Short mmCIF file of C-alpha atoms and ligand atoms in Angstrom, two decimals:
data_model
loop_
_atom_site.label_atom_id
_atom_site.label_comp_id
_atom_site.label_asym_id
_atom_site.label_seq_id
_atom_site.Cartn_x
_atom_site.Cartn_y
_atom_site.Cartn_z
CA UNK A 1 0.00 0.00 0.00
CA UNK A 2 1.60 3.30 -1.01
CA UNK A 3 1.88 6.13 1.53
CA UNK A 4 2.92 8.82 -0.98
CA UNK A 5 2.09 9.48 -4.63
CA UNK A 6 4.27 11.59 -6.91
CA UNK A 7 2.68 13.02 -10.06
CA UNK A 8 5.26 14.53 -12.36
CA UNK A 9 8.10 14.35 -14.83
CA UNK A 10 10.64 11.72 -15.85
CA UNK A 11 13.70 12.86 -17.84
CA UNK A 12 16.87 11.29 -19.12
CA UNK A 13 19.56 13.78 -18.03
CA UNK A 14 22.64 14.53 -20.10
CA UNK A 15 25.05 16.08 -17.58
CA UNK A 16 28.16 17.95 -18.68
CA UNK A 17 30.80 18.92 -16.12
CA UNK A 18 32.68 22.18 -16.69
CA UNK A 19 35.17 24.32 -14.78
CA UNK A 20 32.76 27.27 -15.17
CA UNK A 21 29.58 28.12 -17.08
CA UNK A 22 30.14 29.50 -20.61
CA UNK A 23 29.26 33.14 -21.43
CA UNK A 24 26.78 33.78 -24.30
CA UNK A 25 28.66 33.25 -27.59
CA UNK A 26 31.64 31.55 -25.90
CA UNK A 27 33.00 28.04 -26.66
CA UNK A 28 34.61 26.17 -23.77
CA UNK A 29 35.86 22.62 -23.16
CA UNK A 30 33.89 20.17 -20.99
CA UNK A 31 35.55 17.85 -18.48
CA UNK A 32 33.05 15.00 -18.74
CA UNK A 33 29.61 13.90 -19.84
CA UNK A 34 27.20 11.31 -18.44
CA UNK A 35 23.64 10.07 -18.98
CA UNK A 36 21.60 9.78 -15.77
CA UNK A 37 18.00 8.99 -14.80
CA UNK A 38 16.37 12.26 -13.68
CA UNK A 39 13.30 14.47 -13.91
CA UNK A 40 12.02 16.35 -10.88
CA UNK A 41 9.05 14.05 -10.33
CA UNK A 42 11.04 10.86 -10.83
CA UNK A 43 13.85 12.13 -8.58
CA UNK A 44 11.31 12.78 -5.82
CA UNK A 45 9.70 9.35 -6.23
CA UNK A 46 13.14 7.71 -6.31
CA UNK A 47 14.19 9.55 -3.13
CA UNK A 48 10.99 8.57 -1.31
CA UNK A 49 11.57 4.94 -2.30
CA UNK A 50 15.25 4.95 -1.39
CA UNK A 51 14.50 6.57 1.97
CA UNK A 52 12.05 3.76 2.72
CA UNK A 53 8.59 5.14 1.88
CA UNK A 54 6.08 2.99 -0.06
CA UNK A 55 5.53 5.29 -3.06
CA UNK A 56 3.88 5.30 -6.49
CA UNK A 57 4.80 7.45 -9.51
CA UNK A 58 2.30 8.83 -12.02
CA UNK A 59 3.67 10.21 -15.30
CA UNK A 60 4.66 9.22 -18.83
CA UNK A 61 7.69 8.14 -20.82
CA UNK A 62 8.13 7.20 -24.48
CA UNK A 63 8.36 3.70 -25.94
CA UNK A 64 12.13 4.11 -26.20
CA UNK A 65 15.34 3.05 -24.50
CA UNK A 66 15.36 6.18 -22.32
CA UNK A 67 11.90 5.24 -21.02
CA UNK A 68 13.17 1.74 -20.15
CA UNK A 69 16.16 3.20 -18.29
CA UNK A 70 13.97 5.55 -16.24
CA UNK A 71 11.49 2.82 -15.27
CA UNK A 72 14.32 0.45 -14.29
CA UNK A 73 15.87 3.11 -12.06
CA UNK A 74 12.58 3.82 -10.24
CA UNK A 75 11.79 0.12 -9.85
CA UNK A 76 15.25 -0.45 -8.35
CA UNK A 77 14.31 2.07 -5.63
CA UNK A 78 11.06 0.18 -4.98
CA UNK A 79 8.75 2.72 -6.67
CA UNK A 80 5.39 1.42 -7.96
CA UNK A 81 5.45 2.43 -11.65
CA UNK A 82 2.12 0.86 -12.67
CA UNK A 83 0.74 4.37 -13.37
CA UNK A 84 3.64 5.52 -15.58
CA UNK A 85 2.21 5.44 -19.11
CA UNK A 86 4.23 4.57 -22.25
CA UNK A 87 3.34 7.05 -25.01
CA UNK A 88 4.15 7.43 -28.71
CA UNK A 89 6.20 10.53 -27.90
CA UNK A 90 9.93 10.50 -26.99
CA UNK A 91 10.86 10.38 -23.30
CA UNK A 92 11.56 13.79 -21.71
CA UNK A 93 15.17 14.96 -21.59
CA UNK A 94 17.24 17.43 -19.59
CA UNK A 95 20.57 18.95 -20.56
CA UNK A 96 22.52 19.95 -17.47
CA UNK A 97 25.79 21.84 -17.06
CA UNK A 98 27.52 21.50 -13.68
CA UNK A 99 30.42 23.80 -12.75
CA UNK A 100 33.31 23.19 -10.33
CA UNK A 101 31.30 24.69 -7.42
CA UNK A 102 28.54 22.11 -8.03
CA UNK A 103 26.09 24.74 -9.34
CA UNK A 104 24.02 23.76 -12.34
CA UNK A 105 21.96 25.16 -15.21
CA UNK A 106 19.22 22.99 -16.73
CA UNK A 107 17.38 23.00 -20.07
CA UNK A 108 14.44 20.60 -20.39
CA UNK A 109 12.70 19.10 -23.43
CA UNK A 110 9.29 17.96 -22.14
CA UNK A 111 8.61 15.08 -24.56
CA UNK A 112 6.22 12.55 -23.02
CA UNK A 113 5.89 14.69 -19.86
CA UNK A 114 3.70 17.07 -21.88
CA UNK A 115 1.15 14.26 -22.41
CA UNK A 116 0.34 13.74 -18.70
CA UNK A 117 -3.28 14.89 -18.56
CA UNK A 118 -6.15 15.35 -16.09
CA UNK A 119 -7.48 12.01 -17.46
CA UNK A 120 -4.31 10.31 -16.13
CA UNK A 121 -4.98 11.96 -12.76
CA UNK A 122 -8.50 10.55 -12.59
CA UNK A 123 -6.98 7.05 -12.96
CA UNK A 124 -4.90 7.57 -9.83
CA UNK A 125 -7.91 8.01 -7.54
CA UNK A 126 -7.67 4.46 -6.04
CA UNK A 127 -3.91 4.88 -5.48
CA UNK A 128 -4.30 8.27 -3.84
CA UNK A 129 -7.15 7.03 -1.66
CA UNK A 130 -4.67 4.73 0.17
CA UNK A 131 -1.89 7.33 0.46
CA UNK A 132 -1.35 10.17 2.94
CA UNK A 133 0.35 12.65 0.70
CA UNK A 134 0.65 13.89 -2.91
CA UNK A 135 3.89 15.43 -4.19
CA UNK A 136 3.83 17.65 -7.29
CA UNK A 137 6.22 19.80 -9.37
CA UNK A 138 5.74 21.85 -12.55
CA UNK A 139 7.38 19.87 -15.38
CA UNK A 140 4.01 18.51 -16.57
CA UNK A 141 1.02 20.62 -17.79
CA UNK A 142 -0.25 23.03 -15.13
CA UNK A 143 -3.89 21.93 -15.60
CA UNK A 144 -2.79 18.36 -14.70
CA UNK A 145 -1.00 19.60 -11.59
CA UNK A 146 -4.11 21.56 -10.58
CA UNK A 147 -6.45 18.62 -11.11
CA UNK A 148 -4.19 16.30 -9.09
CA UNK A 149 -4.06 18.82 -6.24
CA UNK A 150 -7.86 19.20 -6.36
CA UNK A 151 -8.37 15.43 -6.24
CA UNK A 152 -5.94 15.03 -3.33
CA UNK A 153 -7.63 17.82 -1.37
CA UNK A 154 -11.08 16.28 -2.00
CA UNK A 155 -9.72 13.02 -0.52
CA UNK A 156 -8.27 14.84 2.50
CA UNK A 157 -4.61 14.21 1.55
CA UNK A 158 -1.63 16.48 2.22
CA UNK A 159 -0.51 18.36 -0.93
CA UNK A 160 3.16 19.34 -1.37
CA UNK A 161 4.07 21.39 -4.45
CA UNK A 162 7.67 22.01 -5.52
CA UNK A 163 7.11 25.00 -7.88
CA UNK A 164 9.96 24.21 -10.27
CA UNK A 165 10.57 25.29 -12.95
CA UNK A 166 8.97 28.46 -11.52
CA UNK A 167 6.47 30.35 -13.65
CA UNK A 168 5.96 34.12 -13.22
CA UNK A 169 3.04 33.35 -10.92
CA UNK A 170 0.68 30.54 -9.99
CA UNK A 171 -3.15 30.63 -9.98
CA UNK A 172 -4.51 31.52 -6.55
CA UNK A 173 -6.81 28.49 -6.78
CA UNK A 174 -3.77 26.17 -6.97
CA UNK A 175 -1.86 27.96 -4.19
CA UNK A 176 -4.88 27.57 -1.91
CA UNK A 177 -4.71 23.78 -2.43
CA UNK A 178 -1.07 23.56 -1.24
CA UNK A 179 -0.45 22.49 2.35
CA UNK A 180 3.26 22.95 1.64
CA UNK A 181 4.96 24.94 -1.14
CA UNK A 182 8.75 24.39 -1.51
CA UNK A 183 10.44 27.05 -3.69
CA UNK A 184 14.16 27.90 -3.61
CA UNK A 185 15.07 31.61 -3.36
CA UNK A 186 15.05 32.09 -7.15
CA UNK A 187 11.67 30.42 -7.55
CA UNK A 188 10.28 32.42 -4.62
CA UNK A 189 11.37 35.68 -6.29
CA UNK A 190 9.82 34.63 -9.61
CA UNK A 191 6.54 33.59 -7.96
CA UNK A 192 6.13 36.75 -5.89
CA UNK A 193 8.01 39.45 -7.83
CA UNK A 194 9.76 40.30 -4.53
CA UNK A 195 13.49 40.33 -3.67
CA UNK A 196 14.81 37.21 -1.90
CA UNK A 197 18.50 38.03 -1.37
CA UNK A 198 18.27 37.84 2.45
CA UNK A 199 16.46 35.53 4.86
CA UNK A 200 14.26 38.47 5.96
CA UNK A 201 13.28 39.16 2.34
CA UNK A 202 12.50 35.46 1.86
CA UNK A 203 10.20 35.55 4.88
CA UNK A 204 8.36 38.61 3.53
CA UNK A 205 7.94 36.98 0.11
CA UNK A 206 6.79 33.71 1.72
CA UNK A 207 4.16 35.61 3.71
CA UNK A 208 2.72 36.91 0.44
CA UNK A 209 2.13 33.25 -0.57
CA UNK A 210 0.60 32.44 2.83
CA UNK A 211 -1.82 35.32 2.26
CA UNK A 212 -2.89 33.59 -0.98
CA UNK A 213 -3.79 30.39 0.87
CA UNK A 214 -0.60 28.28 1.08
CA UNK A 215 -0.41 26.41 4.41
CA UNK A 216 3.38 26.53 4.97
CA UNK A 217 6.16 27.82 2.71
CA UNK A 218 9.45 25.90 2.85
CA UNK A 219 12.23 27.91 1.22
CA UNK A 220 15.30 25.83 0.40
CA UNK A 221 18.37 28.04 0.72
CA UNK A 222 21.18 25.72 -0.39
CA UNK A 223 24.20 25.97 1.95
CA UNK A 224 22.15 28.21 4.30
CA UNK A 225 19.61 25.41 4.91
CA UNK A 226 15.85 25.87 4.88
CA UNK A 227 13.39 28.50 6.07
CA UNK A 228 9.88 27.39 7.04
CA UNK A 229 7.28 30.15 7.18
CA UNK A 230 3.87 29.46 8.73
CA UNK A 231 1.20 31.93 9.86
CA UNK A 232 2.63 31.57 13.41
CA UNK A 233 6.41 31.40 12.94
CA UNK A 234 9.50 31.57 10.75
CA UNK A 235 12.04 28.85 11.42
CA UNK A 236 15.53 28.80 9.86
CA UNK A 237 17.28 25.43 10.08
CA UNK A 238 20.97 25.13 9.10
CA UNK A 239 22.20 22.09 7.14
CA UNK A 240 25.30 19.96 7.74
CA UNK A 241 28.30 21.42 5.92
CA UNK A 242 29.42 19.31 2.95
CA UNK A 243 31.52 20.02 -0.14
CA UNK A 244 29.05 20.55 -3.01
CA UNK A 245 29.96 18.44 -6.05
CA UNK A 246 26.67 18.60 -7.98
CA UNK A 247 23.51 20.21 -6.62
CA UNK A 248 21.28 18.53 -9.25
CA UNK A 249 18.31 16.88 -7.48
CA UNK A 250 19.28 18.18 -4.01
CA UNK A 251 16.04 20.20 -3.95
CA UNK A 252 14.08 17.15 -5.12
CA UNK A 253 15.60 15.05 -2.37
CA UNK A 254 14.78 17.78 0.18
CA UNK A 255 11.10 17.75 -0.85
CA UNK A 256 10.93 13.94 -0.78
CA UNK A 257 12.68 13.63 2.58
CA UNK A 258 10.35 16.22 4.12
CA UNK A 259 7.32 14.38 2.68
CA UNK A 260 8.64 11.12 4.11
CA UNK A 261 8.86 12.51 7.64
CA UNK A 262 5.32 13.93 7.30
CA UNK A 263 3.82 10.59 6.28
CA UNK A 264 5.74 8.96 9.12
CA UNK A 265 3.88 11.27 11.51
CA UNK A 266 6.73 13.64 12.45
CA UNK A 267 5.08 16.61 14.16
CA UNK A 268 8.20 18.72 14.77
CA UNK A 269 8.85 21.06 11.82
CA UNK A 270 12.42 21.51 13.09
CA UNK A 271 13.08 17.74 13.07
CA UNK A 272 11.51 17.25 9.62
CA UNK A 273 13.63 20.10 8.21
CA UNK A 274 16.83 18.73 9.79
CA UNK A 275 16.17 15.37 8.15
CA UNK A 276 15.38 16.99 4.77
CA UNK A 277 18.46 19.28 4.95
CA UNK A 278 20.70 16.31 5.71
CA UNK A 279 19.33 14.20 2.86
CA UNK A 280 19.72 17.16 0.47
CA UNK A 281 23.28 17.88 1.65
CA UNK A 282 24.32 14.28 0.98
CA UNK A 283 22.75 14.53 -2.49
CA UNK A 284 24.69 17.72 -3.28
CA UNK A 285 27.94 16.06 -2.22
CA UNK A 286 27.73 13.49 -5.05
CA UNK A 287 27.39 13.63 -8.85
CA UNK A 288 24.20 12.86 -10.81
CA UNK A 289 20.46 13.10 -10.14
CA UNK A 290 18.97 9.83 -8.83
CA UNK A 291 22.48 8.33 -8.51
CA UNK A 292 23.32 10.89 -5.80
CA UNK A 293 20.28 10.31 -3.57
CA UNK A 294 21.19 8.69 -0.21
CA UNK A 295 19.62 5.72 1.56
CA UNK A 296 17.89 6.18 4.91
CA UNK A 297 20.80 4.82 6.99
CA UNK A 298 23.23 7.31 5.42
CA UNK A 299 20.94 10.20 6.39
CA UNK A 300 20.50 8.83 9.93
CA UNK A 301 24.29 8.40 10.30
CA UNK A 302 25.04 12.00 9.27
CA UNK A 303 22.24 13.30 11.53
CA UNK A 304 23.65 11.34 14.46
CA UNK A 305 27.18 12.65 13.81
CA UNK A 306 26.17 16.31 14.31
O1 LIG B 1 15.79 18.90 -10.27
C1 LIG B 1 16.72 18.26 -11.08
C2 LIG B 1 16.06 17.74 -12.32
O2 LIG B 1 15.58 18.82 -13.08
C3 LIG B 1 16.97 16.99 -13.26
O3 LIG B 1 17.07 15.61 -12.96
C4 LIG B 1 16.38 17.29 -14.62
O4 LIG B 1 15.80 16.18 -15.23
C5 LIG B 1 15.35 18.40 -14.41
O5 LIG B 1 14.08 17.91 -14.45
#
């Protein structure tokens, strides 16, 4: 029986490592290239599975080798893929550059992700009815995200939305369906039109989203940790210090690890954020998307070593 359902994207990532990002019009040499299973939705489902949560993924891939690779990766992490459709459209792809500080830039080609529709969401009703929580991102059509959130809310489930890639704004109706919204600082600035250079500015911007109906805003701040803003409090939780190698999927792992602690009944926001920060830090310390996501015992060991 699954405890969490992820509705979202699956991409085959082509990752290129570079000393630094190229300027517009510049040609530079890469240090390496690799193909990795990725996609924000699939990374979150993979992380939930690897951290020990019974989880199902809803999405679409093509009838191609990339689709096979992505399904094999999720199944290896114990994810139920019975609701991942195979479509006559190529599997989604992402092209990622990673510099020597571990920062990345990502270009996505939606492919089969663009075919995930509200009709696919209706099929997940029985799956969602057993689960406690629905996790969403924005690499599939927005109307599909909105209908999944609506269905989850009608069934009394917790809705967590990772608003990436961030649009200029989100419909108020969707924001009001989110128990948790997890932007990073850049996404928070895009969503609100407000500056987010400091923690205080992030809190002000997050409060604008609370005023539109979001339950709690979780701002992931990279090496500074995470800021949770609720109507009652603002809580900044620092992460363990690690050397960043590749931050790809660290945010996805943060969202999944937080969701895991929620479905496990964790009631302390501080404790859930410490767990999520630690899982994300481990992810950032390794290369790749799903390949970098830690197992539960690795997260527990680093938490215990603090
Ligand atoms: O969040 C990281 C992910 O974003 C990558 O795996 C890539 O596929 C893009 O979706």
